[in-house]
Amino acid sequence: MSMQTNATAEGFTLCSLLASADKYHPDTLDLNQDLEAKHYWFGCFTNMVMKFERQALASQPKDNTAKERAQAFRESCIDEFHQLQNNQSGSTSLGIRNLLEVMESSLRRYGFDDPWKEQKTIENKASVGLLKQRLLQLDTISNDREKWIEVVRGVLAGNMFDWGAQAVTKILETNNGFGLQQALERIQKRPWLIDDLDLWLKRIENAPHQCAIIFTDNAGIDFVLGIVPLVRELLKRNTKVLLCATVNPAINDITYAELFTAIEDCCKQCDILRKAYHVEQRLLLLGNDQIGPCLDFRMLSRDLYDAIQQNNVDLLIIVGMARALHTNLYAKFTCEALKLAVVKNEWLAKRLGGETFSVVCKYER
């Protein structure tokens, strides 16, 4: 079983930013306690496995063993799902995080290291080509408050570009012209489902943060046109920025290795980024060693733990459904936290009291 236990696994350490390690539980839903959720999500993941199987096969067109391995991947996942679903004891909690871990572990086991790699490379390159234009657009906004509204909206609109979400995949597969501008029009208008934007805007009027850590989500538009402008605004306030990406491939999330290339390319488009990254070392890149796209703050690598300690992080920004909704929506931290995501699943949106493409902008002092 690839499922990680609730205790801190060997080689991992608890995040020092947790308000209470004893009370922290990453998962927003416990499928063993919530039968409606369990029924829905196991059905959802059984369908998602088919999509992953197709993607895995398409990622290795010249390998004549790929079809057999992709099929074995699917069968293995479905078998593990059945075992988890039929665990009648319900003694351990079960989150969406665990189902995503099963899928990513199985992909590796059957020789599919990063099925979305090619897609991500294309999307990163295309997005970098649009970055200068996006930064100029933001720089024309002279009012600081208005500019920050647009920066946050950009992060949220960028978060639409998620190949792991069925509602979005349909749009992306049928509409080649769907870009940041279209996404900005598609996301929910304010007031949002969870809307702490005004609190955040008020906070930004005060002294800058010392150091922010940002846990990133998808490659392409999400990272380059959503996260990078946010990083730049923080750097302009003299806030040091730690950018953290997953080390192990997970759906179309930007990986730690891809982060270096993407930031190098972005630096060529912007002097503020270039100076912070190459000269001042105020922009640092970090890797998160967990399996899957979710985020368990009991499972930090030593390097990540040390970086948080040494840089006196006073702002935590968590982006995306997996990291900020499936996990950590209710987590409490000792520093300020900003959780940003678009709810790209109709069932979850309804459960939270909204509709598909509702916005979560949760700011906690």
XYZ file of C-alpha atoms in Angstrom:
365
model
C 0.000 0.000 0.000
C 1.342 3.432 -0.892
C -0.771 5.188 1.698
C 1.255 7.175 4.206
C 0.399 6.888 7.883
C -0.819 9.760 9.984
C 2.361 9.813 12.014
C 5.390 11.666 10.722
C 7.145 9.178 8.451
C 10.843 8.449 8.752
C 13.036 11.102 7.147
C 10.270 13.701 7.362
C 9.657 16.332 9.996
C 6.760 18.426 11.318
C 6.445 21.952 9.970
C 7.325 24.512 12.641
C 4.582 26.852 11.342
C 1.761 24.580 12.567
C -0.237 26.205 15.368
C -0.764 22.815 17.007
C 0.908 19.668 15.706
C -1.459 17.513 17.808
C -4.596 19.091 16.363
C -3.334 19.288 12.768
C -5.035 16.973 10.329
C -4.296 17.740 6.672
C -7.427 16.238 5.111
C -10.549 18.370 4.763
C -12.760 15.287 4.316
C -12.426 11.900 6.020
C -13.912 9.435 3.539
C -14.155 6.743 6.226
C -16.475 8.980 8.286
C -18.389 10.631 5.435
C -20.239 8.018 3.371
C -21.664 10.445 0.820
C -18.179 11.809 0.147
C -16.732 8.291 0.023
C -19.279 7.160 -2.577
C -18.719 10.234 -4.739
C -14.911 10.370 -4.619
C -14.272 6.682 -5.241
C -16.533 6.942 -8.310
C -14.691 10.083 -9.379
C -11.262 8.470 -9.009
C -12.306 5.314 -10.848
C -13.133 7.576 -13.818
C -9.950 9.604 -13.353
C -7.799 6.459 -13.560
C -9.036 5.948 -17.152
C -7.850 9.453 -18.038
C -4.474 8.834 -16.384
C -4.180 5.541 -18.280
C -4.747 7.345 -21.602
C -2.240 10.057 -20.684
C 0.374 7.505 -19.584
C 0.003 5.620 -22.875
C 0.154 8.819 -24.959
C 3.338 9.904 -23.143
C 5.324 6.894 -24.445
C 4.195 6.479 -28.079
C 7.331 4.636 -29.199
C 7.362 2.043 -26.427
C 5.541 -1.131 -27.404
C 5.206 -2.200 -23.752
C 3.390 1.014 -22.822
C -0.135 -0.268 -23.506
C 0.319 -3.306 -21.292
C 1.914 -1.216 -18.497
C -0.791 1.465 -18.696
C -3.435 -1.236 -18.341
C -1.556 -2.758 -15.385
C -1.415 0.712 -13.813
C -5.186 1.071 -14.105
C -5.881 -2.396 -12.693
C -3.484 -1.833 -9.813
C -5.133 1.482 -8.892
C -8.641 0.090 -9.042
C -7.564 -2.861 -6.904
C -6.063 -0.528 -4.279
C -9.166 1.671 -4.379
C -11.348 -1.383 -3.678
C -9.178 -2.311 -0.710
C -9.373 1.211 0.698
C -13.101 1.491 0.032
C -13.841 -1.812 1.727
C -11.746 -1.107 4.808
C -14.739 -1.570 7.085
C -12.773 -0.950 10.268
C -12.544 2.757 9.437
C -9.894 2.909 12.146
C -7.610 5.152 10.114
C -8.797 8.280 8.381
C -8.837 8.367 4.601
C -8.455 11.537 2.562
C -8.539 12.428 -1.130
C -4.788 12.921 -0.592
C -4.414 9.152 -0.116
C -6.236 8.344 -3.374
C -4.015 10.773 -5.281
C -0.940 9.152 -3.685
C -2.122 5.743 -4.882
C -2.343 6.994 -8.467
C 1.027 8.736 -8.530
C 2.815 5.796 -6.844
C 1.252 3.370 -9.330
C 2.341 5.473 -12.319
C 5.975 5.291 -11.109
C 5.686 1.580 -10.373
C 4.668 0.837 -13.962
C 7.347 3.010 -15.547
C 5.443 6.250 -16.183
C 7.572 8.828 -14.449
C 5.932 12.050 -15.620
C 3.163 11.563 -18.227
C 2.397 15.306 -18.416
C 6.031 16.364 -18.905
C 5.782 17.272 -22.588
C 2.497 19.124 -22.051
C 4.049 21.119 -19.186
C 7.122 22.077 -21.240
C 4.930 23.400 -24.071
C 2.674 25.323 -21.647
C 5.605 26.812 -19.698
C 7.261 28.041 -22.888
C 4.046 29.540 -24.272
C 3.302 31.244 -20.938
C 6.794 32.766 -20.628
C 6.161 34.361 -24.026
C 3.149 36.164 -22.509
C 4.754 37.135 -19.183
C 6.170 40.536 -20.157
C 2.763 41.594 -21.486
C 1.060 40.498 -18.230
C 3.622 42.370 -16.079
C 3.212 45.538 -18.176
C -0.556 45.225 -17.813
C -0.166 45.070 -14.001
C 2.328 47.957 -13.977
C -0.178 50.260 -15.679
C -2.411 49.979 -12.574
C -1.265 52.928 -10.458
C -3.547 52.274 -7.481
C -1.856 49.784 -5.150
C -5.104 48.263 -3.918
C -6.432 47.763 -7.472
C -3.117 46.236 -8.528
C -3.219 43.698 -5.672
C -6.808 42.770 -6.560
C -5.627 42.008 -10.108
C -2.569 40.060 -8.864
C -4.753 37.838 -6.650
C -7.323 37.403 -9.432
C -4.436 36.389 -11.706
C -3.349 33.649 -9.285
C -6.937 32.380 -9.113
C -7.506 32.532 -12.887
C -4.187 30.747 -13.425
C -5.371 28.016 -11.083
C -8.039 27.095 -13.651
C -5.339 25.428 -15.793
C -5.436 22.043 -14.128
C -5.455 18.823 -16.156
C -6.446 16.934 -13.009
C -9.880 18.612 -12.880
C -12.578 17.187 -15.141
C -14.529 20.459 -15.408
C -11.410 22.205 -16.721
C -10.147 19.392 -18.941
C -13.352 19.680 -20.975
C -12.686 23.399 -21.560
C -8.982 22.950 -22.347
C -9.561 20.051 -24.739
C -12.256 21.845 -26.738
C -10.956 25.420 -26.669
C -7.390 26.056 -27.864
C -7.798 29.799 -27.361
C -8.562 29.499 -23.639
C -5.972 31.657 -21.853
C -5.575 33.776 -18.733
C -7.954 36.475 -19.974
C -10.720 33.912 -20.626
C -10.086 32.359 -17.208
C -10.318 35.782 -15.529
C -13.783 36.098 -17.062
C -14.791 32.536 -16.110
C -13.975 32.557 -12.376
C -16.629 33.633 -9.898
C -17.307 37.351 -9.509
C -16.986 38.776 -5.999
C -18.198 38.219 -3.369
C -16.398 34.885 -3.564
C -17.350 31.665 -1.802
C -14.707 32.391 0.855
C -13.725 36.023 0.452
C -11.065 37.479 2.742
C -9.593 39.649 -0.011
C -10.438 42.908 1.771
C -8.630 41.689 4.907
C -5.587 40.868 2.773
C -5.697 44.258 1.016
C -5.828 45.981 4.410
C -2.827 43.939 5.587
C -0.832 44.897 2.484
C -1.144 48.585 3.429
C 1.039 47.852 6.481
C 4.686 46.843 6.917
C 5.984 44.280 4.403
C 6.433 40.660 5.358
C 9.950 39.496 6.077
C 9.722 36.200 4.174
C 6.941 34.430 2.291
C 6.860 30.760 1.339
C 4.619 29.871 -1.607
C 3.542 26.291 -2.314
C 2.908 26.264 -6.061
C 0.448 24.210 -8.112
C 0.176 23.694 -11.888
C 2.793 24.345 -14.566
C 2.171 26.725 -17.468
C -0.253 29.634 -17.105
C -0.919 28.900 -13.423
C 2.734 29.262 -12.464
C 4.115 31.720 -15.031
C 1.196 34.150 -15.357
C -0.382 33.593 -11.925
C 2.334 32.898 -9.352
C 5.290 34.770 -10.892
C 3.526 38.187 -10.884
C 2.603 37.533 -7.217
C 6.259 36.727 -6.435
C 7.317 39.935 -8.177
C 4.888 42.095 -6.157
C 6.196 40.585 -2.914
C 9.816 41.146 -4.001
C 8.979 44.780 -4.768
C 7.919 45.096 -1.111
C 11.362 43.752 -0.073
C 9.841 40.481 1.063
C 12.125 37.484 0.554
C 10.335 34.671 -1.321
C 10.768 30.911 -0.990
C 9.116 29.133 -3.924
C 8.314 25.510 -3.224
C 7.382 22.895 -5.847
C 6.861 19.160 -5.683
C 9.995 17.035 -6.271
C 7.991 14.015 -7.456
C 5.829 14.521 -10.562
C 2.118 14.889 -9.776
C -0.431 15.380 -12.588
C 0.540 18.653 -14.353
C 2.032 20.352 -11.286
C 5.307 22.160 -11.858
C 8.147 20.093 -10.398
C 11.188 21.317 -8.507
C 13.412 20.512 -11.528
C 11.081 22.428 -13.877
C 11.002 25.359 -11.462
C 14.662 26.182 -12.202
C 14.140 26.349 -15.969
C 10.911 28.320 -15.614
C 12.444 30.887 -13.241
C 15.533 31.278 -15.453
C 13.227 31.971 -18.416
C 11.075 34.392 -16.386
C 14.199 36.265 -15.225
C 14.967 37.063 -18.887
C 11.589 38.826 -19.039
C 11.901 40.850 -15.829
C 14.800 42.671 -14.137
C 13.171 42.581 -10.693
C 13.053 38.788 -10.799
C 16.543 38.522 -12.308
C 18.118 40.705 -9.638
C 16.305 38.984 -6.753
C 17.197 35.507 -8.042
C 20.717 35.938 -9.438
C 22.180 38.831 -7.455
C 20.459 39.317 -4.108
C 19.378 35.700 -3.357
C 15.994 37.006 -2.241
C 14.209 34.430 -4.392
C 15.000 30.852 -3.374
C 13.685 27.601 -4.879
C 12.799 24.627 -2.705
C 11.486 21.102 -3.200
C 8.717 19.266 -1.374
C 9.348 15.495 -1.266
C 5.806 14.229 -0.761
C 3.976 11.889 -3.137
C 1.000 13.370 -4.983
C -0.241 16.955 -5.291
C -1.581 17.370 -1.739
C 0.332 18.887 1.166
C 0.830 17.300 4.570
C 2.662 19.646 6.935
C 3.732 16.669 9.061
C 5.829 15.457 6.139
C 8.424 18.135 5.372
C 11.909 17.204 4.226
C 14.749 18.375 6.450
C 15.904 20.934 3.839
C 12.451 22.482 3.628
C 12.111 22.556 7.417
C 15.520 24.235 7.771
C 14.739 26.835 5.085
C 11.519 27.826 6.888
C 13.398 28.138 10.199
C 16.421 30.030 8.878
C 14.437 32.572 6.870
C 11.912 33.462 9.580
C 8.866 32.841 7.371
C 5.986 35.100 8.427
C 3.680 34.521 5.429
C 2.519 31.169 4.093
C 0.745 31.087 0.706
C -0.870 27.813 -0.383
C -2.242 27.584 -3.924
C -4.615 25.147 -5.598
C -7.328 22.613 -4.855
C -5.067 19.773 -3.725
C -2.975 21.861 -1.321
C -5.524 24.423 -0.111
C -8.907 22.623 -0.380
C -8.446 18.829 -0.236
C -5.817 19.495 2.422
C -5.199 22.452 4.783
C -8.469 24.332 4.297
C -9.008 24.315 8.072
C -5.356 24.095 9.137
C -4.125 26.743 11.556
C -0.634 28.241 11.468
C 1.512 30.432 13.716
C 2.160 32.893 10.869
C -0.171 34.667 8.442
C -1.650 32.316 5.863
C -3.235 33.003 2.477
C -5.033 30.076 0.830
C -6.036 30.575 -2.799
C -7.923 28.142 -5.025
C -10.671 27.784 -7.600
C -13.128 24.968 -6.816
C -13.056 22.989 -10.059
C -15.224 20.131 -8.862
C -19.010 20.508 -8.790
C -19.591 18.118 -5.876
C -16.996 19.818 -3.663
C -18.243 23.278 -4.658
C -21.793 22.304 -3.587
C -20.492 20.754 -0.358
C -18.763 24.058 0.441
C -21.933 25.969 -0.474
C -20.977 27.238 -3.935
C -20.868 26.312 -7.619
C -18.173 25.090 -10.011
C -15.413 27.713 -10.428
C -16.239 29.310 -7.067
C -13.265 31.070 -5.498
C -11.600 30.450 -2.155
C -9.488 33.350 -0.889
C -8.887 32.613 2.784
C -6.605 34.917 4.746
C -5.754 34.167 8.378
C -3.785 36.458 10.659
